[in-house]
Amino acid sequence: MRHEHLITSKQLSRADIETVLDHAAAIDADPEIVAGRHAGTLLGLLFFEPSTRTKMSFETAMKRLGGDVVDMGSVDSSSVKKGETLADTVRVIDGYTDALVLRHPKQGAATMASEFVDVPLLNAGDGAGHHPTQTLLDLYTIRENAGLDDLTIGIMGDLKYGRTVHSLAYALTNFDAHQHFISPQSLRLPREVVYDLHQAGDGAGVREHETLEEILPSLDVLYVTRIQRERFPDENEYQQIAGEYQIDLETLSVAGDELTVMHPLPRVDEIASEIDDTEYAAYFEQAHNGVPVRMALLDLLLESNGGDTGE
Amino acid sequence: MSNDHELRVSKIRHGTVIDHVRAGQALNVLAILGIDGGDGEEVSVGINVPSDRLARKDIVKVEDRELSQDEVDVLSLIAPDASINIVREYEVVEKHRVERPDAVEGVLSCPNPGCITTGGEPVTSQFEVLEDGVRCAYCGTITREEIASLIDT
């Protein structure tokens, strides 16, 4: 795998994905194989939006590889508060570090930032755009639980603004996956994502639905995202549809026994806590997978970009 | 009939005639070319004139200016049927149709308020030209209708 930057999952071939997932599985089985491998390497964390899992898992991954992180901290305590552009910020931190992780509220921020830096830049979420490293850990979790080929997956919730959804949908076009998208009309997939899925020749494998009921029995994986109340101009409109997109044990009574329920987290009320201790629930496992997957990704990227592996 | 047209839009001595512009797009053509009359350019515009090919068309004649290929390429986004006539001494010396480019840079603004190109960053807008629209190279937003409204004036 050789990419200067990881901006979108569209960059990733099936071989790229399998390389990362295989390496993550090896690390998961024996973290010692990469322990200390990137001693002296510094990863810059530039988070212009709040983040818990993504930020902490990158930090953990880098430290478990023997490296360290420098963190811009919150936007309020940075030069951004003084009006500095993103382009200037990344140019400066580029000179301090060996790789950068960027989360930003604007779509396309990672693409633009990558034009101003020499070190590898990893997109950790750009507005409603992409979140490719989340996708890698999602794929890892899917592979562990259901396998990636001959997969029938339902992706439900806010498909319009959900960057994890867009990234996952693109990546799944590399596999023999049937994708069912379940959302209210107002939160359907953006037309550019649908366009891309058809361009990828996956039009036949993509279906859109307004209710989960009709498709749930056939699913191997149900990937749930939060329907964001703030997206609705009218609270009544939200209340009318919200219940349709919340799942509990009763909802899952018609699901197959092997169904895997995933969620990129944080969740609010879209998955009832009574599901947490069932065989269906894979969302905490999914979050934990962030560390080995990001270790694998960083290891491969730093190595392919000439990093010192200590060997 | 053709004399009537000539009365509506007079002949030019040197310059460019952009013919077969889709009706109603003439002013957007001028916007793309950055022509607002402020630099003293002599421009004739016909809007909604009869056309055999398009039923109704616009026509733009710009005195003392020959369009570059880049300008012609960009015109194709809003005037895909246009023909470009280069005129010297009242004679058409070159005539060609516009061709759609693969991409345009610095001409259109992204309509997505959440796009990084709208955020005061030192970045030039870039759009991929699709068969039936344009796509922002940064945020991926596709615009199919009203491309003229994206013109960065």
Short mmCIF file of C-alpha atoms in Angstrom, two decimals:
data_model
loop_
_atom_site.label_atom_id
_atom_site.label_comp_id
_atom_site.label_asym_id
_atom_site.label_seq_id
_atom_site.Cartn_x
_atom_site.Cartn_y
_atom_site.Cartn_z
CA MET A 1 0.00 0.00 0.00
CA ARG A 2 1.47 3.31 -1.02
CA HIS A 3 -0.48 6.53 -0.69
CA GLU A 4 0.93 9.89 0.20
CA HIS A 5 -2.28 10.90 1.93
CA LEU A 6 -5.47 9.14 2.92
CA ILE A 7 -8.32 11.51 2.11
CA THR A 8 -11.16 9.26 1.04
CA SER A 9 -11.94 5.57 0.95
CA LYS A 10 -12.37 5.95 -2.81
CA GLN A 11 -8.57 5.81 -2.96
CA LEU A 12 -8.51 2.33 -1.49
CA SER A 13 -8.50 -0.77 -3.63
CA ARG A 14 -9.60 -4.13 -2.33
CA ALA A 15 -5.92 -5.08 -2.05
CA ASP A 16 -5.17 -1.93 -0.01
CA ILE A 17 -8.05 -2.67 2.34
CA GLU A 18 -7.06 -6.29 2.78
CA THR A 19 -3.46 -5.31 3.45
CA VAL A 20 -4.53 -2.99 6.27
CA LEU A 21 -7.06 -5.42 7.71
CA ASP A 22 -4.65 -8.36 7.60
CA HIS A 23 -1.97 -6.30 9.28
CA ALA A 24 -4.49 -5.11 11.90
CA ALA A 25 -5.48 -8.71 12.58
CA ALA A 26 -1.83 -9.66 13.08
CA ILE A 27 -1.33 -6.71 15.45
CA ASP A 28 -4.55 -7.58 17.27
CA ALA A 29 -3.26 -11.11 17.81
CA ASP A 30 0.19 -9.98 18.91
CA PRO A 31 0.77 -6.25 19.46
CA GLU A 32 4.45 -6.98 20.13
CA ILE A 33 5.13 -7.40 16.41
CA VAL A 34 5.06 -3.63 15.99
CA ALA A 35 5.89 -2.45 19.49
CA GLY A 36 8.51 0.31 19.36
CA ARG A 37 8.64 0.12 15.58
CA HIS A 38 8.20 3.87 15.10
CA ALA A 39 10.20 5.20 18.04
CA GLY A 40 10.96 8.86 17.52
CA THR A 41 8.06 9.37 15.11
CA LEU A 42 5.75 12.28 15.84
CA LEU A 43 2.13 12.40 14.75
CA GLY A 44 0.38 15.79 14.66
CA LEU A 45 -3.27 15.81 15.78
CA LEU A 46 -5.27 18.67 14.32
CA PHE A 47 -8.87 18.39 15.49
CA PHE A 48 -10.99 21.38 14.63
CA GLU A 49 -14.10 19.53 15.83
CA PRO A 50 -14.72 17.56 19.02
CA SER A 51 -13.69 13.92 18.92
CA THR A 52 -13.20 11.22 21.52
CA ARG A 53 -12.74 7.85 19.83
CA THR A 54 -10.97 8.93 16.67
CA LYS A 55 -8.56 11.24 18.42
CA MET A 56 -7.77 8.97 21.35
CA SER A 57 -7.42 5.87 19.19
CA PHE A 58 -4.94 7.64 16.91
CA GLU A 59 -3.03 8.81 19.97
CA THR A 60 -3.06 5.31 21.47
CA ALA A 61 -2.06 3.72 18.16
CA MET A 62 0.92 6.03 17.67
CA LYS A 63 2.12 5.51 21.22
CA ARG A 64 1.77 1.74 20.94
CA LEU A 65 3.96 1.92 17.85
CA GLY A 66 6.63 3.60 19.99
CA GLY A 67 6.01 7.10 18.64
CA ASP A 68 4.39 10.14 20.16
CA VAL A 69 1.84 12.80 19.31
CA VAL A 70 1.67 16.58 19.39
CA ASP A 71 -1.84 17.89 19.73
CA MET A 72 -3.08 21.26 18.55
CA GLY A 73 -5.60 21.18 21.39
CA SER A 74 -8.97 22.82 21.14
CA VAL A 75 -9.70 25.41 18.49
CA ASP A 76 -10.37 27.96 21.22
CA SER A 77 -6.82 27.69 22.52
CA SER A 78 -5.13 27.71 19.10
CA SER A 79 -4.15 30.35 16.55
CA VAL A 80 -7.32 29.46 14.64
CA LYS A 81 -9.05 31.67 17.19
CA LYS A 82 -6.94 34.55 15.89
CA GLY A 83 -8.14 33.95 12.35
CA GLU A 84 -5.36 31.75 11.00
CA THR A 85 -6.32 29.79 7.90
CA LEU A 86 -6.27 26.01 7.83
CA ALA A 87 -3.68 26.22 5.05
CA ASP A 88 -1.29 28.15 7.31
CA THR A 89 -1.92 25.91 10.31
CA VAL A 90 -1.11 22.70 8.45
CA ARG A 91 1.94 24.27 6.78
CA VAL A 92 3.36 25.11 10.18
CA ILE A 93 2.64 21.77 11.87
CA ASP A 94 3.90 19.96 8.77
CA GLY A 95 7.34 21.19 9.75
CA TYR A 96 7.08 19.74 13.25
CA THR A 97 5.82 16.24 12.57
CA ASP A 98 6.16 13.07 10.48
CA ALA A 99 2.44 12.70 9.72
CA LEU A 100 -0.75 14.63 10.34
CA VAL A 101 -4.28 13.66 11.32
CA LEU A 102 -6.91 16.25 10.46
CA ARG A 103 -10.53 16.59 11.45
CA HIS A 104 -12.32 19.68 10.22
CA PRO A 105 -15.95 20.80 9.93
CA LYS A 106 -15.63 21.77 6.25
CA GLN A 107 -16.05 19.25 3.43
CA GLY A 108 -12.93 19.01 1.32
CA ALA A 109 -10.71 20.34 4.13
CA ALA A 110 -8.40 17.33 4.00
CA THR A 111 -8.06 17.55 0.22
CA MET A 112 -7.10 21.19 0.43
CA ALA A 113 -4.80 20.72 3.43
CA SER A 114 -2.96 17.91 1.65
CA GLU A 115 -1.93 20.41 -1.04
CA PHE A 116 0.04 22.38 1.54
CA VAL A 117 2.00 19.62 3.30
CA ASP A 118 4.81 17.21 2.56
CA VAL A 119 4.17 14.63 5.28
CA PRO A 120 1.32 12.09 4.94
CA LEU A 121 -2.04 13.51 5.94
CA LEU A 122 -4.87 11.33 7.19
CA ASN A 123 -8.43 12.57 6.95
CA ALA A 124 -10.15 11.96 10.28
CA GLY A 125 -13.44 13.45 9.12
CA ASP A 126 -14.21 16.49 6.94
CA GLY A 127 -17.68 17.81 7.60
CA ALA A 128 -20.28 15.67 5.87
CA GLY A 129 -17.61 14.33 3.50
CA HIS A 130 -15.39 11.37 4.32
CA HIS A 131 -13.94 9.43 7.25
CA PRO A 132 -11.77 6.73 5.70
CA THR A 133 -10.02 5.48 8.83
CA GLN A 134 -13.41 4.88 10.47
CA THR A 135 -14.28 2.88 7.37
CA LEU A 136 -11.24 0.67 7.78
CA LEU A 137 -12.20 -0.20 11.34
CA ASP A 138 -15.81 -0.71 10.21
CA LEU A 139 -14.63 -3.11 7.51
CA TYR A 140 -12.41 -4.90 10.00
CA THR A 141 -15.40 -5.38 12.31
CA ILE A 142 -17.63 -6.53 9.46
CA ARG A 143 -15.01 -9.00 8.28
CA GLU A 144 -14.62 -10.41 11.79
CA ASN A 145 -18.37 -10.81 12.29
CA ALA A 146 -19.95 -11.46 8.91
CA GLY A 147 -17.29 -11.56 6.22
CA LEU A 148 -16.97 -9.02 3.43
CA ASP A 149 -18.14 -11.00 0.43
CA ASP A 150 -21.71 -11.98 -0.29
CA LEU A 151 -22.64 -9.44 2.36
CA THR A 152 -26.07 -7.87 2.74
CA ILE A 153 -25.79 -4.71 4.77
CA GLY A 154 -28.37 -2.17 5.85
CA ILE A 155 -27.09 1.33 6.55
CA MET A 156 -29.66 3.36 8.44
CA GLY A 157 -30.04 6.88 9.79
CA ASP A 158 -28.65 10.18 8.63
CA LEU A 159 -27.28 9.20 5.26
CA LYS A 160 -27.14 12.75 3.96
CA TYR A 161 -24.65 14.20 6.42
CA GLY A 162 -23.12 10.95 7.68
CA ARG A 163 -19.52 10.92 6.53
CA THR A 164 -18.96 7.43 7.94
CA VAL A 165 -21.80 6.22 5.73
CA HIS A 166 -20.37 7.78 2.57
CA SER A 167 -16.91 6.34 3.19
CA LEU A 168 -18.23 2.89 4.02
CA ALA A 169 -20.47 2.80 0.95
CA TYR A 170 -17.56 3.63 -1.35
CA ALA A 171 -15.28 1.05 0.24
CA LEU A 172 -17.91 -1.69 0.00
CA THR A 173 -18.00 -1.32 -3.78
CA ASN A 174 -14.72 -3.27 -3.71
CA PHE A 175 -16.57 -6.29 -2.39
CA ASP A 176 -19.55 -8.40 -3.34
CA ALA A 177 -21.86 -6.44 -1.06
CA HIS A 178 -25.53 -5.61 -1.37
CA GLN A 179 -26.10 -2.23 0.22
CA HIS A 180 -29.51 -1.13 1.50
CA PHE A 181 -29.82 2.48 2.62
CA ILE A 182 -32.63 3.22 5.06
CA SER A 183 -33.53 6.81 5.91
CA PRO A 184 -36.27 9.41 5.84
CA GLN A 185 -36.61 11.14 2.48
CA SER A 186 -34.97 14.30 3.79
CA LEU A 187 -31.82 12.47 4.89
CA ARG A 188 -31.21 10.27 1.85
CA LEU A 189 -27.74 9.77 0.40
CA PRO A 190 -26.37 12.86 -1.37
CA ARG A 191 -26.76 12.58 -5.12
CA GLU A 192 -23.00 12.70 -5.63
CA VAL A 193 -22.60 9.58 -3.50
CA VAL A 194 -25.32 7.77 -5.46
CA TYR A 195 -23.64 8.95 -8.65
CA ASP A 196 -20.30 7.53 -7.47
CA LEU A 197 -21.82 4.22 -6.44
CA HIS A 198 -23.33 3.85 -9.89
CA GLN A 199 -20.06 4.93 -11.51
CA ALA A 200 -18.33 2.22 -9.51
CA GLY A 201 -20.61 -0.23 -11.28
CA ASP A 202 -22.41 -0.96 -8.05
CA GLY A 203 -25.77 0.46 -9.01
CA ALA A 204 -27.32 -2.97 -8.97
CA GLY A 205 -26.11 -3.50 -5.42
CA VAL A 206 -27.58 -0.29 -4.02
CA ARG A 207 -31.18 0.07 -2.81
CA GLU A 208 -32.84 2.90 -0.91
CA HIS A 209 -35.68 2.40 1.59
CA GLU A 210 -37.71 4.47 4.00
CA THR A 211 -38.38 1.72 6.52
CA LEU A 212 -36.21 -0.97 8.03
CA GLU A 213 -38.98 -3.52 8.45
CA GLU A 214 -39.05 -4.80 4.87
CA ILE A 215 -35.33 -5.44 4.62
CA LEU A 216 -34.27 -6.36 8.18
CA PRO A 217 -34.79 -10.17 7.90
CA SER A 218 -32.32 -10.40 5.00
CA LEU A 219 -29.49 -8.40 6.59
CA ASP A 220 -26.14 -9.75 7.75
CA VAL A 221 -25.15 -6.35 9.16
CA LEU A 222 -27.21 -3.36 10.30
CA TYR A 223 -25.10 -0.20 10.50
CA VAL A 224 -26.97 2.44 12.47
CA THR A 225 -26.14 6.15 12.62
CA ARG A 226 -27.69 8.91 14.65
CA ILE A 227 -30.52 10.90 13.15
CA GLN A 228 -29.55 14.36 14.17
CA ARG A 229 -32.41 16.26 15.70
CA GLU A 230 -30.74 19.55 14.84
CA ARG A 231 -31.04 18.76 11.12
CA PHE A 232 -34.81 19.15 11.28
CA PRO A 233 -36.21 22.67 11.11
CA ASP A 234 -39.43 21.38 12.69
CA GLU A 235 -39.34 19.38 15.94
CA ASN A 236 -42.69 17.76 15.08
CA GLU A 237 -41.24 16.44 11.84
CA TYR A 238 -38.35 14.91 13.79
CA GLN A 239 -40.66 13.33 16.35
CA GLN A 240 -42.75 11.79 13.59
CA ILE A 241 -39.87 9.94 11.99
CA ALA A 242 -37.48 9.38 14.91
CA GLY A 243 -39.24 6.27 16.19
CA GLU A 244 -38.94 4.60 12.79
CA TYR A 245 -35.17 4.63 13.05
CA GLN A 246 -34.66 3.45 16.63
CA ILE A 247 -34.07 -0.21 17.29
CA ASP A 248 -34.72 -2.36 20.33
CA LEU A 249 -35.11 -6.07 20.96
CA GLU A 250 -38.65 -6.03 19.65
CA THR A 251 -37.46 -4.48 16.39
CA LEU A 252 -34.84 -7.21 16.05
CA SER A 253 -37.33 -10.01 16.65
CA VAL A 254 -37.62 -10.50 12.86
CA ALA A 255 -33.85 -10.28 12.28
CA GLY A 256 -31.68 -13.29 11.50
CA ASP A 257 -29.83 -14.82 14.42
CA GLU A 258 -26.51 -13.93 12.86
CA LEU A 259 -27.27 -10.21 12.46
CA THR A 260 -24.45 -7.89 13.52
CA VAL A 261 -25.48 -4.43 14.72
CA MET A 262 -22.90 -1.69 14.32
CA HIS A 263 -22.75 2.04 15.06
CA PRO A 264 -19.83 4.46 14.66
CA LEU A 265 -20.83 6.05 17.99
CA PRO A 266 -21.66 8.20 19.82
CA ARG A 267 -25.21 6.95 19.99
CA VAL A 268 -28.03 8.77 21.67
CA ASP A 269 -31.25 6.78 21.59
CA GLU A 270 -31.14 5.01 18.25
CA ILE A 271 -30.02 1.67 19.74
CA ALA A 272 -31.71 0.64 23.00
CA SER A 273 -29.22 -0.34 25.71
CA GLU A 274 -31.02 -3.70 26.07
CA ILE A 275 -29.23 -4.75 22.87
CA ASP A 276 -25.76 -4.06 24.31
CA ASP A 277 -25.35 -7.47 25.95
CA THR A 278 -26.77 -9.52 23.10
CA GLU A 279 -24.90 -11.34 20.35
CA TYR A 280 -26.15 -8.71 17.92
CA ALA A 281 -24.13 -5.85 19.39
CA ALA A 282 -20.74 -5.17 17.83
CA TYR A 283 -20.47 -1.40 18.33
CA PHE A 284 -18.14 -1.41 21.31
CA GLU A 285 -15.97 -4.05 19.66
CA GLN A 286 -16.05 -1.78 16.59
CA ALA A 287 -14.77 1.17 18.64
CA HIS A 288 -12.03 -0.97 20.21
CA ASN A 289 -10.92 -2.04 16.75
CA GLY A 290 -9.93 1.56 16.09
CA VAL A 291 -6.58 1.03 17.79
CA PRO A 292 -5.22 -2.04 15.94
CA VAL A 293 -6.58 -0.77 12.63
CA ARG A 294 -5.01 2.66 13.06
CA MET A 295 -1.77 1.04 14.25
CA ALA A 296 -1.73 -1.02 11.08
CA LEU A 297 -2.52 1.95 8.88
CA LEU A 298 0.10 4.20 10.47
CA ASP A 299 2.69 1.45 10.34
CA LEU A 300 2.08 0.83 6.64
CA LEU A 301 1.90 4.51 5.70
CA LEU A 302 4.96 5.58 7.64
CA GLU A 303 6.95 2.65 6.33
CA SER A 304 5.94 3.22 2.70
CA ASN A 305 6.75 6.91 3.00
CA GLY A 306 10.29 6.25 4.15
CA GLY A 307 9.76 6.30 7.89
CA ASP A 308 12.31 4.73 10.21
CA THR A 309 10.97 1.36 11.23
CA GLY A 310 13.85 0.79 13.60
CA GLU A 311 14.85 -2.33 11.75
CA MET B 1 -34.97 37.68 -41.91
CA SER B 2 -31.18 37.72 -41.70
CA ASN B 3 -31.13 41.45 -42.46
CA ASP B 4 -33.49 41.89 -39.59
CA HIS B 5 -31.02 40.05 -37.33
CA GLU B 6 -28.20 42.23 -38.49
CA LEU B 7 -30.20 45.27 -37.59
CA ARG B 8 -30.73 43.88 -34.10
CA VAL B 9 -27.04 43.02 -33.58
CA SER B 10 -24.66 45.01 -35.72
CA LYS B 11 -21.63 43.59 -37.50
CA ILE B 12 -18.23 43.95 -35.90
CA ARG B 13 -14.93 44.77 -37.55
CA HIS B 14 -12.53 42.82 -35.35
CA GLY B 15 -13.38 40.51 -32.49
CA THR B 16 -15.48 37.50 -31.61
CA VAL B 17 -19.07 36.57 -32.29
CA ILE B 18 -20.45 33.95 -29.95
CA ASP B 19 -23.46 32.55 -31.71
CA HIS B 20 -26.03 29.94 -30.77
CA VAL B 21 -25.88 30.69 -27.08
CA ARG B 22 -28.86 29.13 -25.31
CA ALA B 23 -31.60 31.71 -24.89
CA GLY B 24 -31.21 33.70 -21.72
CA GLN B 25 -27.54 32.90 -21.16
CA ALA B 26 -25.95 35.89 -22.90
CA LEU B 27 -25.40 37.88 -19.74
CA ASN B 28 -23.84 34.84 -18.09
CA VAL B 29 -21.50 34.52 -21.05
CA LEU B 30 -20.40 38.09 -20.45
CA ALA B 31 -19.95 37.32 -16.76
CA ILE B 32 -17.72 34.34 -17.58
CA LEU B 33 -15.64 36.51 -19.87
CA GLY B 34 -15.40 39.15 -17.17
CA ILE B 35 -16.97 41.76 -19.40
CA ASP B 36 -19.03 44.33 -17.58
CA GLY B 37 -18.36 47.36 -19.75
CA GLY B 38 -16.17 48.88 -17.10
CA ASP B 39 -13.06 48.67 -19.29
CA GLY B 40 -14.74 50.34 -22.23
CA GLU B 41 -15.33 47.15 -24.22
CA GLU B 42 -17.74 47.47 -27.12
CA VAL B 43 -20.26 44.66 -26.85
CA SER B 44 -23.46 43.87 -28.74
CA VAL B 45 -25.93 41.41 -27.28
CA GLY B 46 -28.98 39.80 -28.78
CA ILE B 47 -31.31 37.97 -26.43
CA ASN B 48 -34.07 35.58 -27.47
CA VAL B 49 -33.57 36.16 -31.18
CA PRO B 50 -35.07 33.60 -33.58
CA SER B 51 -32.86 30.67 -34.52
CA ASP B 52 -33.35 27.79 -36.95
CA ARG B 53 -31.30 25.46 -34.79
CA LEU B 54 -32.40 26.47 -31.29
CA ALA B 55 -35.76 28.18 -31.97
CA ARG B 56 -34.55 31.03 -29.76
CA LYS B 57 -30.95 31.93 -29.09
CA ASP B 58 -28.72 34.62 -27.70
CA ILE B 59 -25.79 36.13 -29.55
CA VAL B 60 -22.85 38.06 -28.18
CA LYS B 61 -20.44 40.16 -30.24
CA VAL B 62 -17.30 41.44 -28.57
CA GLU B 63 -15.31 44.06 -30.45
CA ASP B 64 -11.49 43.91 -30.50
CA ARG B 65 -11.20 40.73 -28.50
CA GLU B 66 -10.43 37.20 -29.64
CA LEU B 67 -11.33 34.58 -27.08
CA SER B 68 -8.69 32.23 -25.75
CA GLN B 69 -9.27 28.47 -25.80
CA ASP B 70 -9.63 28.50 -21.99
CA GLU B 71 -12.40 31.05 -22.23
CA VAL B 72 -14.14 29.08 -24.93
CA ASP B 73 -13.90 25.89 -22.87
CA VAL B 74 -15.57 27.52 -19.91
CA LEU B 75 -18.32 28.94 -22.10
CA SER B 76 -19.23 25.40 -23.01
CA LEU B 77 -20.61 24.85 -19.51
CA ILE B 78 -23.52 27.21 -20.08
CA ALA B 79 -23.53 27.41 -23.87
CA PRO B 80 -22.78 23.89 -25.09
CA ASP B 81 -24.24 24.56 -28.55
CA ALA B 82 -22.35 27.81 -29.10
CA SER B 83 -20.21 28.50 -32.11
CA ILE B 84 -17.29 30.88 -31.91
CA ASN B 85 -16.59 33.11 -34.88
CA ILE B 86 -13.36 35.09 -34.97
CA VAL B 87 -13.84 38.17 -37.12
CA ARG B 88 -11.17 40.29 -38.81
CA GLU B 89 -12.04 43.16 -41.13
CA TYR B 90 -15.71 42.15 -41.03
CA GLU B 91 -14.89 38.63 -42.29
CA VAL B 92 -15.22 35.43 -40.30
CA VAL B 93 -11.70 33.98 -40.43
CA GLU B 94 -12.22 31.15 -37.94
CA LYS B 95 -15.31 29.30 -36.85
CA HIS B 96 -15.56 26.50 -34.37
CA ARG B 97 -17.86 24.86 -31.87
CA VAL B 98 -17.12 24.91 -28.17
CA GLU B 99 -15.84 21.72 -26.57
CA ARG B 100 -16.37 20.75 -23.00
CA PRO B 101 -13.12 20.63 -21.01
CA ASP B 102 -12.36 17.95 -18.40
CA ALA B 103 -12.05 20.57 -15.67
CA VAL B 104 -12.31 24.28 -15.00
CA GLU B 105 -10.38 26.25 -12.43
CA GLY B 106 -11.12 29.55 -10.73
CA VAL B 107 -14.31 30.18 -12.68
CA LEU B 108 -17.14 28.76 -10.57
CA SER B 109 -17.96 28.97 -6.87
CA CYS B 110 -19.07 25.88 -5.00
CA PRO B 111 -22.74 26.10 -3.99
CA ASN B 112 -22.12 23.98 -0.87
CA PRO B 113 -21.75 26.37 2.09
CA GLY B 114 -19.97 23.57 3.94
CA CYS B 115 -17.20 23.34 1.33
CA ILE B 116 -13.68 24.36 2.31
CA THR B 117 -13.47 26.60 -0.77
CA THR B 118 -16.10 28.87 0.79
CA GLY B 119 -14.13 29.32 3.99
CA GLY B 120 -11.63 32.09 3.28
CA GLU B 121 -8.78 29.68 2.54
CA PRO B 122 -6.13 30.40 -0.12
CA VAL B 123 -7.58 27.90 -2.54
CA THR B 124 -8.69 28.20 -6.15
CA SER B 125 -11.97 26.53 -6.97
CA GLN B 126 -11.73 23.50 -9.24
CA PHE B 127 -14.56 21.66 -10.91
CA GLU B 128 -14.58 18.43 -12.83
CA VAL B 129 -16.83 18.72 -15.88
CA LEU B 130 -19.29 15.84 -16.06
CA GLU B 131 -21.46 14.87 -18.98
CA ASP B 132 -24.42 16.68 -17.49
CA GLY B 133 -23.00 19.00 -14.84
CA VAL B 134 -19.98 19.98 -12.82
CA ARG B 135 -18.47 18.57 -9.65
CA CYS B 136 -16.44 20.42 -7.00
CA ALA B 137 -13.00 18.83 -6.77
CA TYR B 138 -12.87 19.54 -3.02
CA CYS B 139 -16.25 18.60 -1.53
CA GLY B 140 -17.61 16.52 -4.41
CA THR B 141 -20.87 18.43 -4.74
CA ILE B 142 -22.49 17.93 -8.14
CA THR B 143 -24.44 20.74 -9.78
CA ARG B 144 -26.47 19.85 -12.83
CA GLU B 145 -28.83 22.76 -13.26
CA GLU B 146 -28.13 26.43 -12.81
CA ILE B 147 -24.42 26.18 -13.43
CA ALA B 148 -24.56 29.81 -14.48
CA SER B 149 -25.44 30.75 -10.92
CA LEU B 150 -22.05 29.38 -9.81
CA ILE B 151 -20.08 31.72 -12.02
CA ASP B 152 -17.56 33.55 -9.91
CA THR B 153 -18.05 37.16 -10.93
#
